[in-house]
Amino acid sequence: MTKSVAGELAGLELPVERGCPFAPPTGYERLREQAPISRVRLVTGAEGWLVSGHEESRAVLADRRFSSDRRRDGFPFFVSDPATLKLMRDQPPFMVGMDGAEHAASRRPLIGEFTVKRLEALRPRIQDIVDRFIDDLIATDERPVDLVQALSMPVPSLVICELLGVPYTDHDFFQTRTAVAVRRTSSSEDRLRAFAELRAYIDELITRKESEPGDDLFSRQIARHRQEGTLDHAALVSLAFLLLAAGHETTASMISLGVLGLLTHPDQLTLITTDPAKTPAAVEELLRYFAIADAVTARVATEDVEVGGVSIKAGEGVVVSGLSANWDPAVFENPDVLDVERGARHHLAFGFGPHQCLGQNLARMELQIVFDTLFRRMPTLRLAAPVEELPFKTDAIIYGAYELPVTW
C-alpha cells in the first residue's frame, strides 16, 4: 500500500448498504487488499477515513489519540439532516462518546455488573425465559411464525428489562422508538420524536428509582453514586438510555441472523446439535460472520497519527468497518465460509480497546442458550421463505432481519 493510493477517494460513500444478506458490501474487499485505510466520503458530504483491515482496525481502536467524542470538530457522523446532527452534538454524551478518564470513570462502576461470575448467576433465569417463549412457539397452531417477534426480540428485551429494572410491560414502547432511532431512512421529525420520547421515559424511570430503589442495576448505580457523592441525574439518564437501547436491539438481531445462518448451513447446525460443547465457538463464528454493527465505530484524530503507513491528520474523522475486519483473510482463512469450528475469538464484533462492548458476555450467554435450546426442542425447524425474499435491515445502523418466517 502506498500513501497516494490510501489518500485517494475510494469511490464509496458511507454508510454502505449490504447487497448480499451474508457478505460485506461490494468494495470492501478491494479496499482491504489495496488500501486498508482509505479516503471515503461520508453521507454528510465531508471526507474521512475508512479502516477495513483487521490489524489496522485494532490499531485505531486501541489508540487513545483517536477520540470518541462527537462534540469534536471533524467527528464523522452517519446522518446528514441538520436537526439530528445538532441533537447528536448537543445532547449529554453517552459513555461510548467519552474519552480517557471521563470514560473510565463512567465505565468502572458497571464492570462488576457484567463479570462472567455475576452473569453465570443469571443463567437459570435466562434459560427459563428462553424456554417460556419456545413453549409459546411450540404451542401455537399458526404456521409460519415470525421468529423475530416470537423469540428474537422478546428474549433479550425481557432479560435486559429484568437486569436493569425496566418494566417489561413497556417493551413495545422502547422497542418501536429504538427501531425508529436506528433506522437511517427515518425522517428527521420521526427520529427526533423517538429520541425525545425515549429520553423522557428513561428520565421518569430514573427519577422514580431515585426515590423508590429496587434490586436492579439502575438502582445499584444510583445508590453507589449517592454514597460517593457523585449522583448526576442527567448522566444516569444518558447511561440508562445507552444500556436499554443497546441491550436488546443488537442481541435480537444476532439471534435472528444466527438462526438464519445455521438453518442455511445445515452441516454446521449438525455440528452443534450433536455436540453442544461446540456452541460457544459457533456463537463466536456467527458474530464474526455477520458483524451486525458495521461502520458505526467512529473516531476523530486528536493529533497527527500514522497507522499502517498512512498519515491521519488531527481533526480528520475515521470509521472502522468491523465487518470488513472480520472478513480479513490475513486473520480468518476463507472468511466467506461459515465454520463453527474456526475459533474466531479475534473478531471485532464487540469492538476492541477501551470501548469494547461491556455487555458482550451477556450477549454470548443469551445466544448460546437460545441456539442450544431452540434446535434441541425444535429439531425440525426450517425457513418458511427463500432467503432472497426475506426483508433485511439494510436501512438500519444495526443489521438484522425485519422478519424471519419459520415453520416445523
mmCIF file of C-alpha atoms in Angstrom:
data_model
loop_
_atom_site.group_PDB
_atom_site.id
_atom_site.type_symbol
_atom_site.label_atom_id
_atom_site.label_comp_id
_atom_site.label_asym_id
_atom_site.label_seq_id
_atom_site.Cartn_x
_atom_site.Cartn_y
_atom_site.Cartn_z
ATOM 1 C CA MET A 1 0.000 0.000 0.000
ATOM 2 C CA THR A 2 1.207 3.491 -0.788
ATOM 3 C CA LYS A 3 0.145 6.742 0.749
ATOM 4 C CA SER A 4 -1.027 8.026 -2.627
ATOM 5 C CA VAL A 5 -3.409 5.084 -3.057
ATOM 6 C CA ALA A 6 -4.658 5.401 0.502
ATOM 7 C CA GLY A 7 -5.175 9.121 0.105
ATOM 8 C CA GLU A 8 -7.381 8.878 -2.982
ATOM 9 C CA LEU A 9 -11.143 8.863 -2.563
ATOM 10 C CA ALA A 10 -12.217 5.235 -2.768
ATOM 11 C CA GLY A 11 -15.478 5.886 -4.593
ATOM 12 C CA LEU A 12 -17.541 4.890 -1.560
ATOM 13 C CA GLU A 13 -19.981 6.956 0.438
ATOM 14 C CA LEU A 14 -20.552 5.794 3.998
ATOM 15 C CA PRO A 15 -22.614 4.105 5.207
ATOM 16 C CA VAL A 16 -22.658 1.404 2.500
ATOM 17 C CA GLU A 17 -25.613 -0.971 2.279
ATOM 18 C CA ARG A 18 -25.043 -4.716 2.061
ATOM 19 C CA GLY A 19 -26.099 -6.192 -1.255
ATOM 20 C CA CYS A 20 -25.917 -9.818 -0.115
ATOM 21 C CA PRO A 21 -27.515 -10.722 3.219
ATOM 22 C CA PHE A 22 -24.365 -12.520 4.347
ATOM 23 C CA ALA A 23 -21.397 -10.834 2.663
ATOM 24 C CA PRO A 24 -19.851 -7.387 3.247
ATOM 25 C CA PRO A 25 -20.784 -4.574 0.848
ATOM 26 C CA THR A 26 -19.206 -4.624 -2.579
ATOM 27 C CA GLY A 27 -15.957 -2.686 -2.498
ATOM 28 C CA TYR A 28 -14.774 -3.638 0.971
ATOM 29 C CA GLU A 29 -12.618 -6.497 -0.294
ATOM 30 C CA ARG A 30 -10.942 -4.290 -2.900
ATOM 31 C CA LEU A 31 -10.184 -1.605 -0.344
ATOM 32 C CA ARG A 32 -8.871 -4.083 2.202
ATOM 33 C CA GLU A 33 -6.480 -5.546 -0.370
ATOM 34 C CA GLN A 34 -5.330 -2.286 -1.949
ATOM 35 C CA ALA A 35 -5.570 0.250 0.870
ATOM 36 C CA PRO A 36 -6.928 -0.950 4.230
ATOM 37 C CA ILE A 37 -7.042 2.705 5.297
ATOM 38 C CA SER A 38 -8.773 4.673 2.534
ATOM 39 C CA ARG A 39 -10.266 8.100 1.969
ATOM 40 C CA VAL A 40 -14.062 7.971 1.628
ATOM 41 C CA ARG A 41 -16.934 10.409 1.562
ATOM 42 C CA LEU A 42 -19.427 10.487 4.415
ATOM 43 C CA VAL A 43 -23.158 10.974 3.958
ATOM 44 C CA THR A 44 -22.687 14.468 5.399
ATOM 45 C CA GLY A 45 -20.514 15.349 2.405
ATOM 46 C CA ALA A 46 -17.343 15.504 4.482
ATOM 47 C CA GLU A 47 -14.333 13.319 3.756
ATOM 48 C CA GLY A 48 -12.952 10.818 6.223
ATOM 49 C CA TRP A 49 -11.018 7.584 6.509
ATOM 50 C CA LEU A 50 -12.421 4.052 6.295
ATOM 51 C CA VAL A 51 -10.371 1.381 8.064
ATOM 52 C CA SER A 52 -11.106 -2.042 6.569
ATOM 53 C CA GLY A 53 -8.147 -4.230 7.603
ATOM 54 C CA HIS A 54 -8.179 -6.249 10.831
ATOM 55 C CA GLU A 55 -4.718 -5.196 12.047
ATOM 56 C CA GLU A 56 -5.336 -1.550 11.220
ATOM 57 C CA SER A 57 -8.765 -1.605 12.882
ATOM 58 C CA ARG A 58 -7.344 -2.930 16.137
ATOM 59 C CA ALA A 59 -4.602 -0.305 15.999
ATOM 60 C CA VAL A 60 -7.104 2.551 15.666
ATOM 61 C CA LEU A 61 -9.480 1.223 18.327
ATOM 62 C CA ALA A 62 -6.664 0.767 20.843
ATOM 63 C CA ASP A 63 -5.060 4.172 20.205
ATOM 64 C CA ARG A 64 -6.253 6.852 22.631
ATOM 65 C CA ARG A 65 -5.231 9.559 20.164
ATOM 66 C CA PHE A 66 -8.472 8.726 18.347
ATOM 67 C CA SER A 67 -11.395 10.300 20.192
ATOM 68 C CA SER A 68 -14.973 9.034 20.537
ATOM 69 C CA ASP A 69 -16.249 12.492 21.489
ATOM 70 C CA ARG A 70 -18.786 13.512 18.848
ATOM 71 C CA ARG A 71 -18.578 17.142 20.018
ATOM 72 C CA ARG A 72 -15.101 17.455 18.491
ATOM 73 C CA ASP A 73 -14.704 19.108 15.112
ATOM 74 C CA GLY A 74 -14.278 16.555 12.357
ATOM 75 C CA PHE A 75 -16.139 13.728 14.097
ATOM 76 C CA PRO A 76 -17.697 11.508 11.380
ATOM 77 C CA PHE A 77 -21.486 11.261 11.523
ATOM 78 C CA PHE A 78 -23.780 8.867 9.638
ATOM 79 C CA VAL A 79 -26.776 11.165 9.304
ATOM 80 C CA SER A 80 -26.969 14.334 7.264
ATOM 81 C CA ASP A 81 -30.089 16.216 8.340
ATOM 82 C CA PRO A 82 -29.160 19.301 10.387
ATOM 83 C CA ALA A 83 -31.667 18.716 13.211
ATOM 84 C CA THR A 84 -30.375 15.221 14.007
ATOM 85 C CA LEU A 85 -26.767 16.373 13.740
ATOM 86 C CA LYS A 86 -27.468 19.160 16.219
ATOM 87 C CA LEU A 87 -29.112 16.700 18.606
ATOM 88 C CA MET A 88 -26.166 14.312 18.430
ATOM 89 C CA ARG A 89 -23.663 17.100 19.036
ATOM 90 C CA ASP A 90 -25.550 18.912 21.786
ATOM 91 C CA GLN A 91 -27.055 16.206 23.997
ATOM 92 C CA PRO A 92 -25.051 14.959 27.009
ATOM 93 C CA PRO A 93 -22.546 12.352 25.798
ATOM 94 C CA PHE A 94 -23.208 8.654 26.263
ATOM 95 C CA MET A 95 -20.457 6.547 27.785
ATOM 96 C CA VAL A 96 -19.438 5.399 24.297
ATOM 97 C CA GLY A 97 -18.848 9.047 23.384
ATOM 98 C CA MET A 98 -16.400 9.745 26.191
ATOM 99 C CA ASP A 99 -12.614 9.554 26.291
ATOM 100 C CA GLY A 100 -9.866 8.860 28.789
ATOM 101 C CA ALA A 101 -10.522 9.485 32.468
ATOM 102 C CA GLU A 102 -14.134 10.565 31.869
ATOM 103 C CA HIS A 103 -14.878 7.325 30.033
ATOM 104 C CA ALA A 104 -13.068 5.192 32.625
ATOM 105 C CA ALA A 105 -14.962 6.846 35.480
ATOM 106 C CA SER A 106 -18.281 6.196 33.764
ATOM 107 C CA ARG A 107 -17.475 2.603 32.827
ATOM 108 C CA ARG A 108 -15.757 1.450 36.038
ATOM 109 C CA PRO A 109 -18.879 1.205 38.245
ATOM 110 C CA LEU A 110 -20.541 -1.027 35.646
ATOM 111 C CA ILE A 111 -17.774 -3.580 35.214
ATOM 112 C CA GLY A 112 -18.861 -5.608 38.224
ATOM 113 C CA GLU A 113 -22.380 -5.917 36.811
ATOM 114 C CA PHE A 114 -21.140 -7.771 33.734
ATOM 115 C CA THR A 115 -18.472 -10.142 35.059
ATOM 116 C CA VAL A 116 -18.707 -13.763 33.958
ATOM 117 C CA LYS A 117 -19.316 -14.845 37.569
ATOM 118 C CA ARG A 118 -22.221 -12.453 38.063
ATOM 119 C CA LEU A 119 -23.762 -13.318 34.723
ATOM 120 C CA GLU A 120 -23.482 -17.056 35.381
ATOM 121 C CA ALA A 121 -25.824 -16.497 38.308
ATOM 122 C CA LEU A 122 -28.375 -15.262 35.762
ATOM 123 C CA ARG A 123 -28.080 -18.349 33.544
ATOM 124 C CA PRO A 124 -31.007 -20.274 35.121
ATOM 125 C CA ARG A 125 -33.301 -17.267 34.753
ATOM 126 C CA ILE A 126 -32.239 -16.690 31.134
ATOM 127 C CA GLN A 127 -32.852 -20.381 30.436
ATOM 128 C CA ASP A 128 -36.343 -20.045 31.947
ATOM 129 C CA ILE A 129 -37.050 -17.024 29.752
ATOM 130 C CA VAL A 130 -35.915 -18.807 26.591
ATOM 131 C CA ASP A 131 -37.956 -21.907 27.460
ATOM 132 C CA ARG A 132 -41.027 -19.770 28.115
ATOM 133 C CA PHE A 133 -41.004 -18.223 24.668
ATOM 134 C CA ILE A 134 -40.199 -21.533 22.972
ATOM 135 C CA ASP A 135 -43.101 -23.109 24.898
ATOM 136 C CA ASP A 136 -45.371 -20.473 23.368
ATOM 137 C CA LEU A 137 -43.839 -21.081 19.948
ATOM 138 C CA ILE A 138 -44.433 -24.833 20.106
ATOM 139 C CA ALA A 139 -47.975 -24.391 21.407
ATOM 140 C CA THR A 140 -49.156 -22.150 18.575
ATOM 141 C CA ASP A 141 -51.230 -23.575 15.738
ATOM 142 C CA GLU A 142 -50.143 -20.808 13.389
ATOM 143 C CA ARG A 143 -47.721 -21.528 10.560
ATOM 144 C CA PRO A 144 -45.490 -19.882 9.607
ATOM 145 C CA VAL A 145 -44.370 -17.892 12.639
ATOM 146 C CA ASP A 146 -42.193 -14.786 12.571
ATOM 147 C CA LEU A 147 -39.263 -15.752 14.784
ATOM 148 C CA VAL A 148 -38.255 -12.102 15.207
ATOM 149 C CA GLN A 149 -41.467 -11.328 17.081
ATOM 150 C CA ALA A 150 -41.848 -14.737 18.734
ATOM 151 C CA LEU A 151 -38.307 -15.196 20.073
ATOM 152 C CA SER A 152 -35.509 -12.945 18.819
ATOM 153 C CA MET A 153 -36.900 -9.682 20.162
ATOM 154 C CA PRO A 154 -38.706 -10.741 23.366
ATOM 155 C CA VAL A 155 -35.863 -12.821 24.863
ATOM 156 C CA PRO A 156 -33.190 -10.087 25.092
ATOM 157 C CA SER A 157 -35.838 -7.472 25.861
ATOM 158 C CA LEU A 158 -37.092 -9.369 28.910
ATOM 159 C CA VAL A 159 -33.538 -10.214 30.018
ATOM 160 C CA ILE A 160 -32.352 -6.608 29.850
ATOM 161 C CA CYS A 161 -35.555 -5.316 31.473
ATOM 162 C CA GLU A 162 -35.084 -7.588 34.481
ATOM 163 C CA LEU A 163 -31.384 -6.774 34.718
ATOM 164 C CA LEU A 164 -31.845 -3.008 34.507
ATOM 165 C CA GLY A 165 -35.120 -2.746 36.395
ATOM 166 C CA VAL A 166 -37.311 -1.638 33.483
ATOM 167 C CA PRO A 167 -40.971 -2.779 33.399
ATOM 168 C CA TYR A 168 -41.282 -5.349 30.612
ATOM 169 C CA THR A 169 -44.833 -4.148 30.046
ATOM 170 C CA ASP A 170 -43.217 -1.114 28.396
ATOM 171 C CA HIS A 171 -41.207 -3.185 25.918
ATOM 172 C CA ASP A 172 -43.303 -2.240 22.894
ATOM 173 C CA PHE A 173 -42.779 1.445 23.690
ATOM 174 C CA PHE A 174 -38.985 1.348 23.791
ATOM 175 C CA GLN A 175 -38.594 -1.246 21.023
ATOM 176 C CA THR A 176 -40.550 0.764 18.474
ATOM 177 C CA ARG A 177 -38.791 4.006 19.329
ATOM 178 C CA THR A 178 -35.348 2.406 19.285
ATOM 179 C CA ALA A 179 -36.147 0.978 15.850
ATOM 180 C CA VAL A 180 -37.031 4.436 14.540
ATOM 181 C CA ALA A 181 -33.915 5.963 16.097
ATOM 182 C CA VAL A 182 -31.506 3.483 14.461
ATOM 183 C CA ARG A 183 -33.174 3.419 11.036
ATOM 184 C CA ARG A 184 -31.238 5.604 8.616
ATOM 185 C CA THR A 185 -34.337 6.177 6.479
ATOM 186 C CA SER A 186 -36.373 7.629 9.356
ATOM 187 C CA SER A 187 -37.396 11.223 8.799
ATOM 188 C CA SER A 188 -35.735 13.874 10.913
ATOM 189 C CA GLU A 189 -39.037 14.557 12.665
ATOM 190 C CA ASP A 190 -39.665 10.885 13.480
ATOM 191 C CA ARG A 191 -36.116 10.325 14.704
ATOM 192 C CA LEU A 192 -36.124 13.397 16.943
ATOM 193 C CA ARG A 193 -39.525 12.445 18.339
ATOM 194 C CA ALA A 194 -38.325 8.900 19.080
ATOM 195 C CA PHE A 195 -35.219 10.217 20.868
ATOM 196 C CA ALA A 196 -37.258 12.706 22.883
ATOM 197 C CA GLU A 197 -39.885 10.161 23.927
ATOM 198 C CA LEU A 198 -37.277 7.587 24.888
ATOM 199 C CA ARG A 199 -35.310 10.106 26.891
ATOM 200 C CA ALA A 200 -38.430 11.366 28.670
ATOM 201 C CA TYR A 201 -39.413 7.793 29.535
ATOM 202 C CA ILE A 202 -35.962 6.986 30.915
ATOM 203 C CA ASP A 203 -35.775 10.301 32.787
ATOM 204 C CA GLU A 204 -39.030 9.440 34.562
ATOM 205 C CA LEU A 205 -37.799 5.893 35.268
ATOM 206 C CA ILE A 206 -34.544 7.099 36.861
ATOM 207 C CA THR A 207 -36.411 9.747 38.869
ATOM 208 C CA ARG A 208 -38.683 7.040 40.244
ATOM 209 C CA LYS A 209 -35.760 4.779 41.148
ATOM 210 C CA GLU A 210 -34.000 7.630 42.931
ATOM 211 C CA SER A 211 -36.876 7.694 45.419
ATOM 212 C CA GLU A 212 -38.020 4.053 45.189
ATOM 213 C CA PRO A 213 -34.946 1.865 44.519
ATOM 214 C CA GLY A 214 -35.252 -1.818 43.699
ATOM 215 C CA ASP A 215 -32.894 -4.764 43.260
ATOM 216 C CA ASP A 216 -31.621 -3.897 39.803
ATOM 217 C CA LEU A 217 -28.656 -2.370 38.008
ATOM 218 C CA PHE A 218 -30.062 1.143 37.763
ATOM 219 C CA SER A 219 -30.919 1.231 41.472
ATOM 220 C CA ARG A 220 -27.467 -0.057 42.411
ATOM 221 C CA GLN A 221 -25.819 2.618 40.270
ATOM 222 C CA ILE A 222 -27.916 5.321 41.927
ATOM 223 C CA ALA A 223 -27.016 4.013 45.402
ATOM 224 C CA ARG A 224 -23.311 3.849 44.524
ATOM 225 C CA HIS A 225 -23.192 7.392 43.170
ATOM 226 C CA ARG A 226 -25.211 8.700 46.102
ATOM 227 C CA GLN A 227 -22.809 7.072 48.565
ATOM 228 C CA GLU A 228 -19.814 8.534 46.720
ATOM 229 C CA GLY A 229 -21.433 11.960 46.456
ATOM 230 C CA THR A 230 -21.330 11.823 42.651
ATOM 231 C CA LEU A 231 -25.038 11.477 41.857
ATOM 232 C CA ASP A 232 -25.677 13.120 38.477
ATOM 233 C CA HIS A 233 -29.224 12.619 37.238
ATOM 234 C CA ALA A 234 -28.521 13.653 33.633
ATOM 235 C CA ALA A 235 -25.509 11.328 33.416
ATOM 236 C CA LEU A 236 -27.555 8.424 34.782
ATOM 237 C CA VAL A 237 -30.278 9.086 32.221
ATOM 238 C CA SER A 238 -27.707 9.002 29.413
ATOM 239 C CA LEU A 239 -26.244 5.767 30.768
ATOM 240 C CA ALA A 240 -29.687 4.187 31.106
ATOM 241 C CA PHE A 241 -30.581 5.260 27.566
ATOM 242 C CA LEU A 242 -27.477 3.542 26.202
ATOM 243 C CA LEU A 243 -27.858 0.309 28.178
ATOM 244 C CA LEU A 244 -31.542 -0.113 27.388
ATOM 245 C CA ALA A 245 -31.220 0.577 23.662
ATOM 246 C CA ALA A 246 -28.034 -1.446 23.169
ATOM 247 C CA GLY A 247 -29.158 -4.255 25.446
ATOM 248 C CA HIS A 248 -31.932 -5.607 23.244
ATOM 249 C CA GLU A 249 -31.538 -4.387 19.650
ATOM 250 C CA THR A 250 -28.140 -5.932 18.922
ATOM 251 C CA THR A 251 -28.767 -9.295 20.585
ATOM 252 C CA ALA A 252 -32.185 -9.586 18.930
ATOM 253 C CA SER A 253 -30.593 -9.084 15.520
ATOM 254 C CA MET A 254 -27.918 -11.680 16.240
ATOM 255 C CA ILE A 255 -30.491 -14.260 17.351
ATOM 256 C CA SER A 256 -32.355 -13.898 14.050
ATOM 257 C CA LEU A 257 -29.249 -13.883 11.878
ATOM 258 C CA GLY A 258 -27.661 -16.709 13.861
ATOM 259 C CA VAL A 259 -30.715 -18.912 13.368
ATOM 260 C CA LEU A 260 -30.760 -17.982 9.683
ATOM 261 C CA GLY A 261 -27.062 -18.748 9.317
ATOM 262 C CA LEU A 262 -27.417 -22.166 10.931
ATOM 263 C CA LEU A 263 -30.577 -23.117 9.019
ATOM 264 C CA THR A 264 -28.897 -22.245 5.721
ATOM 265 C CA HIS A 265 -25.764 -24.196 6.699
ATOM 266 C CA PRO A 266 -27.220 -27.497 7.935
ATOM 267 C CA ASP A 267 -23.802 -29.147 8.165
ATOM 268 C CA GLN A 268 -22.746 -26.504 10.678
ATOM 269 C CA LEU A 269 -26.024 -26.818 12.577
ATOM 270 C CA THR A 270 -25.475 -30.573 12.869
ATOM 271 C CA LEU A 271 -22.088 -29.958 14.493
ATOM 272 C CA ILE A 272 -23.637 -28.095 17.419
ATOM 273 C CA THR A 273 -26.763 -30.220 17.792
ATOM 274 C CA THR A 274 -24.675 -33.388 18.028
ATOM 275 C CA ASP A 275 -22.092 -31.725 20.279
ATOM 276 C CA PRO A 276 -23.435 -28.713 22.237
ATOM 277 C CA ALA A 277 -19.926 -28.114 23.587
ATOM 278 C CA LYS A 278 -19.250 -26.529 20.185
ATOM 279 C CA THR A 279 -21.972 -23.903 20.600
ATOM 280 C CA PRO A 280 -19.731 -21.256 22.253
ATOM 281 C CA ALA A 281 -17.331 -21.422 19.297
ATOM 282 C CA ALA A 282 -20.299 -21.323 16.916
ATOM 283 C CA VAL A 283 -21.510 -18.118 18.565
ATOM 284 C CA GLU A 284 -18.105 -16.503 18.018
ATOM 285 C CA GLU A 285 -18.128 -17.526 14.372
ATOM 286 C CA LEU A 286 -21.640 -16.192 13.818
ATOM 287 C CA LEU A 287 -20.651 -12.910 15.456
ATOM 288 C CA ARG A 288 -17.644 -12.710 13.129
ATOM 289 C CA TYR A 289 -19.589 -13.726 10.056
ATOM 290 C CA PHE A 290 -22.438 -11.226 10.363
ATOM 291 C CA ALA A 291 -20.799 -8.329 12.288
ATOM 292 C CA ILE A 292 -24.123 -6.537 12.591
ATOM 293 C CA ALA A 293 -22.726 -3.183 13.778
ATOM 294 C CA ASP A 294 -20.660 -2.396 10.691
ATOM 295 C CA ALA A 295 -19.073 1.004 10.116
ATOM 296 C CA VAL A 296 -20.690 2.542 13.192
ATOM 297 C CA THR A 297 -17.469 2.814 15.183
ATOM 298 C CA ALA A 298 -16.400 6.398 14.618
ATOM 299 C CA ARG A 299 -13.382 8.311 15.869
ATOM 300 C CA VAL A 300 -11.650 11.616 15.209
ATOM 301 C CA ALA A 301 -7.883 12.096 15.428
ATOM 302 C CA THR A 302 -6.835 14.469 18.213
ATOM 303 C CA GLU A 303 -3.330 14.797 16.768
ATOM 304 C CA ASP A 304 -1.431 13.639 13.712
ATOM 305 C CA VAL A 305 -1.233 9.837 13.800
ATOM 306 C CA GLU A 306 0.376 7.312 11.467
ATOM 307 C CA VAL A 307 -1.381 3.958 11.174
ATOM 308 C CA GLY A 308 -0.365 1.280 8.713
ATOM 309 C CA GLY A 309 1.894 3.690 6.876
ATOM 310 C CA VAL A 310 -0.902 6.233 6.401
ATOM 311 C CA SER A 311 -0.764 9.689 7.958
ATOM 312 C CA ILE A 312 -4.061 10.769 9.516
ATOM 313 C CA LYS A 313 -4.157 14.443 10.429
ATOM 314 C CA ALA A 314 -5.584 15.953 13.599
ATOM 315 C CA GLY A 315 -9.290 16.673 13.138
ATOM 316 C CA GLU A 316 -9.843 14.008 10.488
ATOM 317 C CA GLY A 317 -12.657 11.516 11.020
ATOM 318 C CA VAL A 318 -12.067 7.767 10.991
ATOM 319 C CA VAL A 319 -14.638 4.980 10.606
ATOM 320 C CA VAL A 320 -13.759 1.369 11.421
ATOM 321 C CA SER A 321 -15.526 -1.368 9.460
ATOM 322 C CA GLY A 322 -15.866 -4.278 11.851
ATOM 323 C CA LEU A 323 -17.469 -6.374 9.123
ATOM 324 C CA SER A 324 -14.577 -5.899 6.718
ATOM 325 C CA ALA A 325 -12.064 -6.567 9.501
ATOM 326 C CA ASN A 326 -13.922 -9.754 10.385
ATOM 327 C CA TRP A 327 -13.632 -10.930 6.786
ATOM 328 C CA ASP A 328 -9.906 -10.187 6.524
ATOM 329 C CA PRO A 329 -8.289 -13.345 5.068
ATOM 330 C CA ALA A 330 -4.992 -12.411 6.723
ATOM 331 C CA VAL A 331 -6.652 -13.367 10.029
ATOM 332 C CA PHE A 332 -9.586 -15.594 9.044
ATOM 333 C CA GLU A 333 -8.840 -18.103 6.285
ATOM 334 C CA ASN A 334 -11.686 -18.381 3.761
ATOM 335 C CA PRO A 335 -13.686 -15.707 5.602
ATOM 336 C CA ASP A 336 -16.742 -16.196 3.372
ATOM 337 C CA VAL A 337 -17.148 -19.727 4.766
ATOM 338 C CA LEU A 338 -19.242 -20.150 7.914
ATOM 339 C CA ASP A 339 -17.150 -22.543 10.010
ATOM 340 C CA VAL A 340 -18.324 -23.046 13.589
ATOM 341 C CA GLU A 341 -15.099 -24.883 14.405
ATOM 342 C CA ARG A 342 -12.917 -21.996 13.224
ATOM 343 C CA GLY A 343 -12.102 -20.481 16.610
ATOM 344 C CA ALA A 344 -12.966 -16.875 15.807
ATOM 345 C CA ARG A 345 -12.371 -15.151 19.132
ATOM 346 C CA HIS A 346 -10.261 -12.437 17.470
ATOM 347 C CA HIS A 347 -13.302 -10.965 15.716
ATOM 348 C CA LEU A 348 -14.222 -7.320 16.262
ATOM 349 C CA ALA A 349 -17.997 -7.728 16.590
ATOM 350 C CA PHE A 350 -17.760 -6.304 20.118
ATOM 351 C CA GLY A 351 -15.128 -3.746 19.208
ATOM 352 C CA PHE A 352 -11.654 -3.574 20.697
ATOM 353 C CA GLY A 353 -9.717 -1.434 23.138
ATOM 354 C CA PRO A 354 -11.119 0.722 25.949
ATOM 355 C CA HIS A 355 -14.582 0.915 24.369
ATOM 356 C CA GLN A 356 -15.030 -2.825 23.859
ATOM 357 C CA CYS A 357 -18.670 -3.780 24.482
ATOM 358 C CA LEU A 358 -19.408 -4.003 28.185
ATOM 359 C CA GLY A 359 -22.290 -6.450 27.725
ATOM 360 C CA GLN A 360 -20.513 -8.903 25.455
ATOM 361 C CA ASN A 361 -20.574 -11.777 27.962
ATOM 362 C CA LEU A 362 -24.310 -11.341 28.479
ATOM 363 C CA ALA A 363 -24.886 -11.397 24.720
ATOM 364 C CA ARG A 364 -22.768 -14.534 24.357
ATOM 365 C CA MET A 365 -24.731 -16.303 27.082
ATOM 366 C CA GLU A 366 -28.089 -15.370 25.580
ATOM 367 C CA LEU A 367 -27.038 -16.543 22.119
ATOM 368 C CA GLN A 368 -25.637 -19.830 23.400
ATOM 369 C CA ILE A 369 -28.777 -20.610 25.392
ATOM 370 C CA VAL A 370 -31.125 -19.671 22.539
ATOM 371 C CA PHE A 371 -29.328 -21.724 19.883
ATOM 372 C CA ASP A 372 -28.881 -24.789 22.082
ATOM 373 C CA THR A 373 -32.454 -24.737 23.362
ATOM 374 C CA LEU A 374 -34.221 -23.835 20.117
ATOM 375 C CA PHE A 375 -32.641 -26.538 17.977
ATOM 376 C CA ARG A 376 -32.840 -29.165 20.726
ATOM 377 C CA ARG A 377 -36.532 -28.592 21.336
ATOM 378 C CA MET A 378 -37.493 -27.877 17.714
ATOM 379 C CA PRO A 379 -35.252 -30.136 15.601
ATOM 380 C CA THR A 380 -37.477 -29.816 12.502
ATOM 381 C CA LEU A 381 -37.376 -26.007 12.476
ATOM 382 C CA ARG A 382 -36.891 -24.638 8.964
ATOM 383 C CA LEU A 383 -37.278 -21.446 6.963
ATOM 384 C CA ALA A 384 -40.727 -20.757 5.551
ATOM 385 C CA ALA A 385 -39.493 -18.406 2.822
ATOM 386 C CA PRO A 386 -36.478 -18.244 0.489
ATOM 387 C CA VAL A 387 -33.563 -16.205 1.823
ATOM 388 C CA GLU A 388 -33.760 -13.822 -1.127
ATOM 389 C CA GLU A 389 -37.328 -12.893 -0.132
ATOM 390 C CA LEU A 390 -36.512 -12.029 3.485
ATOM 391 C CA PRO A 391 -36.617 -8.334 4.476
ATOM 392 C CA PHE A 392 -33.225 -7.353 5.860
ATOM 393 C CA LYS A 393 -32.332 -4.211 7.790
ATOM 394 C CA THR A 394 -30.135 -2.685 5.117
ATOM 395 C CA ASP A 395 -31.512 0.723 6.101
ATOM 396 C CA ALA A 396 -30.574 0.483 9.784
ATOM 397 C CA ILE A 397 -27.445 1.203 11.791
ATOM 398 C CA ILE A 398 -27.710 -2.293 13.290
ATOM 399 C CA TYR A 399 -28.066 -5.000 10.629
ATOM 400 C CA GLY A 400 -30.592 -7.781 11.020
ATOM 401 C CA ALA A 401 -33.848 -9.177 9.654
ATOM 402 C CA TYR A 402 -37.184 -7.418 9.973
ATOM 403 C CA GLU A 403 -38.940 -10.771 9.704
ATOM 404 C CA LEU A 404 -37.825 -14.404 9.845
ATOM 405 C CA PRO A 405 -40.746 -16.707 8.935
ATOM 406 C CA VAL A 406 -40.200 -20.273 10.131
ATOM 407 C CA THR A 407 -42.178 -23.483 10.317
ATOM 408 C CA TRP A 408 -41.649 -27.006 11.633
#
